[in-house]
Amino acid sequence: MIQNSYQNMLKLPELKRKILITLALLFVYRVGVHVPTPGIDGAALESFFASASGTLFSMFNMFSGGALERLSIFALGIMPYISASIILELMTVVVPYLEQLKKEGDAGRKKKTQLTRYGTVVLSAIQGFGIAVGLESMTSPAGIPIVPYPGWGFRLITIITLTAGTAFIMWLGEQITERGIGNGISLIIFAGIVANMPSAGIKMGRLLSTGEMGLFSTIILVVLMVAVIAAIIFMELAQRRIPVHYAKRVVGRKMYGGQTSHLPLKINTAGVIPPIFASSIIMFPTTLAQFINLPMMQTVAGMFSPGTIWYYLLYIGFIVFFCFFYTAVQFNPEDVAENMKKNGGYIPGIRPGKRTAEYIDKVLTRITVGGAAYVSVVCVIPTVLMNKFNVPFYFGGTALLIVVGVAIDTISQIESHLITSNYDGFLGRSGNKRIKSRS
């Protein structure tokens, strides 16, 4: 069945073109990860990151796809773009101009995208300067300076290189979204995590062979990973379906309506956005703090490093916040209720209009509580256990949630293209019927 699905993909020229474009752009991104920034002693930097494994650097390196440990031109990754998006969305609540852009449709969206790009460049320049200054004062465990020739020349080159690298990644993500398949920004993070999983597996094998990890611990870890992946798939596909009836209407000589449908509300409406946003917010100040050689900044960075209670509390808090915030941005109960009313739809026992909007909002709030709890548990509990077993971050809950969530979203988009063209999807006819019944 899956073999037939792949053959069907190749029969659709448009879908085939989208997939090839996506793969080509992701390949360009992976090549750029290995292009080093000028003025860095690569061996000294590698030694430094080897000694800093298991800290915040490891998580930041995971999101950058391994670019940070090489300090490549893509070392900042896509995080400045995500941070700029967060700031702009938060400012929408308090800035009337941004609120008006939200109501202007496609034109307003293009203006917001442009503002996000400007914000990305500014944040990248700030982070690039902080990293450049920090690197000048850092040495490898053997005492070899990471920057052989420090000064403003190195700082300017680093700022320009890292800012240009992030801007190029941002462009790649936008091109994947517009011309390829799936969400470009999520796929770039997905590609970075997946590309480094083999090396993480080799590290696990080395820990097992040297006796640092026991066989029993390894079995528990594998079982836990399988359980987490199964839970993620189940919860990402789970929905709360609100029944909707449509009254009969006579238009001209034809009668419309008289049907029963449902309004699907996903348990996790925000998807993988909350953990990505939460990680971005935590990593931005703490990464700068670790590059600034001041005792107070080092203390702050240590408090919010993975494995500490403050890190987990802050991480969970941000996940819960962004689950509700992003759901509110993506789904407006008042608009849904108004559209239902215009089309003659109503929820049994609920008056159309304002009461319907209040009911939908109430249901959405309840399931978002469950969704936020699920995302928090998946992201935090496995990571705590990973730290206990000294396992790479690539096997933590956050990485698994992003990988599985992005994979499900991308496969769903491919399914939509196949079903629209009357081809069997990856799940076949019966699987497609199940998907339709849940959507």
Short mmCIF file of N, CA and C in Angstrom, two decimals, residues 113-203:
data_model
loop_
_atom_site.label_atom_id
_atom_site.label_comp_id
_atom_site.label_asym_id
_atom_site.label_seq_id
_atom_site.Cartn_x
_atom_site.Cartn_y
_atom_site.Cartn_z
N THR A 113 4.78 40.11 7.70
CA THR A 113 5.93 39.29 7.32
C THR A 113 7.17 40.15 7.11
N GLN A 114 6.97 41.33 6.50
CA GLN A 114 8.09 42.25 6.28
C GLN A 114 8.64 42.76 7.61
N LEU A 115 7.75 43.10 8.54
CA LEU A 115 8.19 43.56 9.86
C LEU A 115 8.94 42.45 10.60
N THR A 116 8.46 41.22 10.45
CA THR A 116 9.15 40.09 11.08
C THR A 116 10.55 39.92 10.52
N ARG A 117 10.72 40.13 9.22
CA ARG A 117 12.04 40.04 8.61
C ARG A 117 12.99 41.10 9.19
N TYR A 118 12.49 42.33 9.30
CA TYR A 118 13.33 43.38 9.88
C TYR A 118 13.73 43.04 11.32
N GLY A 119 12.76 42.56 12.08
CA GLY A 119 13.04 42.17 13.46
C GLY A 119 14.06 41.04 13.55
N THR A 120 13.98 40.11 12.59
CA THR A 120 14.93 38.99 12.56
C THR A 120 16.35 39.49 12.34
N VAL A 121 16.52 40.43 11.43
CA VAL A 121 17.85 40.98 11.16
C VAL A 121 18.41 41.69 12.39
N VAL A 122 17.57 42.47 13.06
CA VAL A 122 18.01 43.19 14.27
C VAL A 122 18.43 42.21 15.36
N LEU A 123 17.58 41.22 15.64
CA LEU A 123 17.90 40.24 16.68
C LEU A 123 19.14 39.42 16.32
N SER A 124 19.29 39.10 15.05
CA SER A 124 20.46 38.33 14.61
C SER A 124 21.74 39.13 14.83
N ALA A 125 21.68 40.43 14.52
CA ALA A 125 22.86 41.28 14.72
C ALA A 125 23.23 41.38 16.20
N ILE A 126 22.21 41.50 17.05
CA ILE A 126 22.47 41.58 18.50
C ILE A 126 23.08 40.28 19.01
N GLN A 127 22.49 39.15 18.61
CA GLN A 127 23.02 37.86 19.04
C GLN A 127 24.40 37.61 18.45
N GLY A 128 24.60 38.00 17.20
CA GLY A 128 25.90 37.82 16.57
C GLY A 128 26.99 38.59 17.30
N PHE A 129 26.68 39.82 17.71
CA PHE A 129 27.65 40.62 18.46
C PHE A 129 27.96 39.98 19.80
N GLY A 130 26.92 39.52 20.50
CA GLY A 130 27.13 38.87 21.80
C GLY A 130 27.99 37.61 21.68
N ILE A 131 27.73 36.81 20.63
CA ILE A 131 28.51 35.60 20.43
C ILE A 131 29.96 35.94 20.08
N ALA A 132 30.15 36.95 19.23
CA ALA A 132 31.51 37.34 18.85
C ALA A 132 32.32 37.79 20.06
N VAL A 133 31.74 38.66 20.89
CA VAL A 133 32.43 39.14 22.09
C VAL A 133 32.71 37.99 23.04
N GLY A 134 31.73 37.10 23.21
CA GLY A 134 31.91 35.97 24.11
C GLY A 134 33.00 35.02 23.65
N LEU A 135 33.05 34.76 22.34
CA LEU A 135 34.04 33.82 21.80
C LEU A 135 35.47 34.32 22.00
N GLU A 136 35.62 35.65 21.98
CA GLU A 136 36.97 36.21 22.14
C GLU A 136 37.57 35.91 23.51
N SER A 137 36.72 35.71 24.49
CA SER A 137 37.21 35.45 25.85
C SER A 137 37.17 33.98 26.22
N MET A 138 36.79 33.12 25.28
CA MET A 138 36.65 31.70 25.58
C MET A 138 37.84 30.90 25.08
N THR A 139 38.16 29.85 25.80
CA THR A 139 39.26 28.96 25.42
C THR A 139 38.81 27.51 25.51
N SER A 140 39.54 26.64 24.87
CA SER A 140 39.28 25.21 24.95
C SER A 140 39.73 24.70 26.32
N PRO A 141 39.36 23.47 26.72
CA PRO A 141 39.83 22.92 28.00
C PRO A 141 41.36 22.91 28.12
N ALA A 142 42.06 22.89 26.97
CA ALA A 142 43.54 22.90 26.99
C ALA A 142 44.10 24.30 27.06
N GLY A 143 43.22 25.32 27.07
CA GLY A 143 43.69 26.70 27.17
C GLY A 143 43.94 27.38 25.85
N ILE A 144 43.57 26.74 24.72
CA ILE A 144 43.79 27.33 23.39
C ILE A 144 42.64 28.30 23.10
N PRO A 145 42.94 29.55 22.72
CA PRO A 145 41.86 30.51 22.44
C PRO A 145 41.06 30.10 21.21
N ILE A 146 39.74 30.24 21.31
CA ILE A 146 38.88 29.88 20.19
C ILE A 146 39.02 30.89 19.05
N VAL A 147 39.27 32.16 19.39
CA VAL A 147 39.49 33.20 18.38
C VAL A 147 40.97 33.60 18.43
N PRO A 148 41.78 33.17 17.46
CA PRO A 148 43.21 33.50 17.49
C PRO A 148 43.51 34.99 17.36
N TYR A 149 42.67 35.70 16.58
CA TYR A 149 42.92 37.12 16.34
C TYR A 149 41.65 37.92 16.66
N PRO A 150 41.43 38.22 17.94
CA PRO A 150 40.23 38.97 18.32
C PRO A 150 40.33 40.44 17.93
N GLY A 151 39.19 41.12 18.02
CA GLY A 151 39.15 42.55 17.71
C GLY A 151 37.89 42.90 16.93
N TRP A 152 37.77 44.17 16.58
CA TRP A 152 36.56 44.62 15.89
C TRP A 152 36.44 44.04 14.48
N GLY A 153 37.56 43.71 13.88
CA GLY A 153 37.49 43.07 12.57
C GLY A 153 36.76 41.74 12.65
N PHE A 154 37.14 40.92 13.63
CA PHE A 154 36.47 39.63 13.83
C PHE A 154 35.01 39.82 14.20
N ARG A 155 34.73 40.80 15.06
CA ARG A 155 33.36 41.03 15.50
C ARG A 155 32.47 41.41 14.33
N LEU A 156 32.92 42.34 13.48
CA LEU A 156 32.10 42.78 12.35
C LEU A 156 31.86 41.64 11.37
N ILE A 157 32.92 40.86 11.09
CA ILE A 157 32.76 39.73 10.17
C ILE A 157 31.77 38.72 10.73
N THR A 158 31.85 38.46 12.04
CA THR A 158 30.95 37.49 12.67
C THR A 158 29.51 37.98 12.63
N ILE A 159 29.29 39.26 12.95
CA ILE A 159 27.93 39.82 12.94
C ILE A 159 27.33 39.72 11.53
N ILE A 160 28.10 40.15 10.53
CA ILE A 160 27.60 40.13 9.15
C ILE A 160 27.34 38.70 8.69
N THR A 161 28.27 37.80 9.00
CA THR A 161 28.14 36.41 8.55
C THR A 161 26.93 35.72 9.17
N LEU A 162 26.80 35.83 10.50
CA LEU A 162 25.70 35.15 11.19
C LEU A 162 24.35 35.76 10.84
N THR A 163 24.30 37.10 10.70
CA THR A 163 23.04 37.75 10.32
C THR A 163 22.62 37.35 8.91
N ALA A 164 23.59 37.33 7.99
CA ALA A 164 23.28 36.92 6.61
C ALA A 164 22.85 35.45 6.58
N GLY A 165 23.48 34.61 7.40
CA GLY A 165 23.11 33.20 7.45
C GLY A 165 21.68 33.00 7.92
N THR A 166 21.28 33.70 8.98
CA THR A 166 19.91 33.59 9.48
C THR A 166 18.91 34.12 8.46
N ALA A 167 19.26 35.25 7.79
CA ALA A 167 18.37 35.81 6.77
C ALA A 167 18.18 34.81 5.62
N PHE A 168 19.25 34.10 5.27
CA PHE A 168 19.15 33.11 4.19
C PHE A 168 18.28 31.92 4.62
N ILE A 169 18.44 31.47 5.88
CA ILE A 169 17.59 30.39 6.38
C ILE A 169 16.12 30.82 6.37
N MET A 170 15.87 32.07 6.79
CA MET A 170 14.51 32.60 6.78
C MET A 170 13.93 32.56 5.37
N TRP A 171 14.74 32.94 4.39
CA TRP A 171 14.29 32.91 2.99
C TRP A 171 14.02 31.47 2.54
N LEU A 172 14.89 30.54 2.94
CA LEU A 172 14.68 29.14 2.59
C LEU A 172 13.35 28.64 3.16
N GLY A 173 13.08 28.97 4.42
CA GLY A 173 11.83 28.54 5.06
C GLY A 173 10.62 29.09 4.34
N GLU A 174 10.67 30.36 3.94
CA GLU A 174 9.54 30.97 3.24
C GLU A 174 9.34 30.33 1.86
N GLN A 175 10.44 30.00 1.20
CA GLN A 175 10.34 29.37 -0.12
C GLN A 175 9.75 27.96 -0.02
N ILE A 176 10.12 27.23 1.04
CA ILE A 176 9.56 25.89 1.24
C ILE A 176 8.06 25.98 1.47
N THR A 177 7.64 26.94 2.29
CA THR A 177 6.21 27.10 2.59
C THR A 177 5.42 27.47 1.33
N GLU A 178 5.97 28.37 0.50
CA GLU A 178 5.25 28.86 -0.66
C GLU A 178 5.32 27.90 -1.85
N ARG A 179 6.50 27.33 -2.09
CA ARG A 179 6.70 26.55 -3.30
C ARG A 179 6.80 25.04 -3.06
N GLY A 180 7.09 24.65 -1.79
CA GLY A 180 7.26 23.24 -1.48
C GLY A 180 6.07 22.66 -0.76
N ILE A 181 6.34 21.70 0.10
CA ILE A 181 5.28 21.02 0.86
C ILE A 181 5.59 21.14 2.33
N GLY A 182 4.60 21.46 3.16
CA GLY A 182 4.80 21.57 4.59
C GLY A 182 5.17 22.97 5.02
N ASN A 183 5.34 23.15 6.34
CA ASN A 183 5.75 24.44 6.90
C ASN A 183 7.26 24.54 6.87
N GLY A 184 7.78 25.54 6.16
CA GLY A 184 9.21 25.65 5.93
C GLY A 184 10.04 25.78 7.20
N ILE A 185 9.62 26.65 8.11
CA ILE A 185 10.38 26.88 9.34
C ILE A 185 10.43 25.60 10.18
N SER A 186 9.29 24.93 10.32
CA SER A 186 9.24 23.69 11.10
C SER A 186 10.09 22.60 10.44
N LEU A 187 10.07 22.53 9.10
CA LEU A 187 10.84 21.51 8.40
C LEU A 187 12.34 21.74 8.53
N ILE A 188 12.77 23.00 8.61
CA ILE A 188 14.19 23.29 8.80
C ILE A 188 14.65 22.79 10.17
N ILE A 189 13.85 23.05 11.21
CA ILE A 189 14.18 22.53 12.54
C ILE A 189 14.13 21.00 12.53
N PHE A 190 13.12 20.45 11.87
CA PHE A 190 12.97 19.00 11.74
C PHE A 190 14.21 18.39 11.09
N ALA A 191 14.67 18.99 9.99
CA ALA A 191 15.82 18.46 9.26
C ALA A 191 17.08 18.50 10.12
N GLY A 192 17.24 19.58 10.91
CA GLY A 192 18.41 19.68 11.77
C GLY A 192 18.43 18.61 12.84
N ILE A 193 17.28 18.32 13.42
CA ILE A 193 17.21 17.29 14.48
C ILE A 193 17.45 15.91 13.89
N VAL A 194 16.76 15.61 12.78
CA VAL A 194 16.87 14.27 12.17
C VAL A 194 18.30 14.01 11.68
N ALA A 195 18.95 15.05 11.11
CA ALA A 195 20.29 14.87 10.57
C ALA A 195 21.30 14.50 11.66
N ASN A 196 21.05 14.94 12.89
CA ASN A 196 21.99 14.68 13.98
C ASN A 196 21.62 13.46 14.82
N MET A 197 20.47 12.85 14.53
CA MET A 197 20.08 11.66 15.30
C MET A 197 21.03 10.47 15.11
N PRO A 198 21.55 10.22 13.90
CA PRO A 198 22.51 9.11 13.78
C PRO A 198 23.73 9.25 14.68
N SER A 199 24.29 10.47 14.74
CA SER A 199 25.46 10.68 15.61
C SER A 199 25.08 10.51 17.08
N ALA A 200 23.84 10.91 17.42
CA ALA A 200 23.39 10.71 18.80
C ALA A 200 23.23 9.23 19.10
N GLY A 201 22.77 8.46 18.10
CA GLY A 201 22.66 7.01 18.28
C GLY A 201 24.02 6.36 18.46
N ILE A 202 25.01 6.85 17.70
CA ILE A 202 26.37 6.33 17.85
C ILE A 202 26.91 6.63 19.24
N LYS A 203 26.60 7.84 19.75
CA LYS A 203 27.04 8.20 21.09
C LYS A 203 26.41 7.28 22.13
#
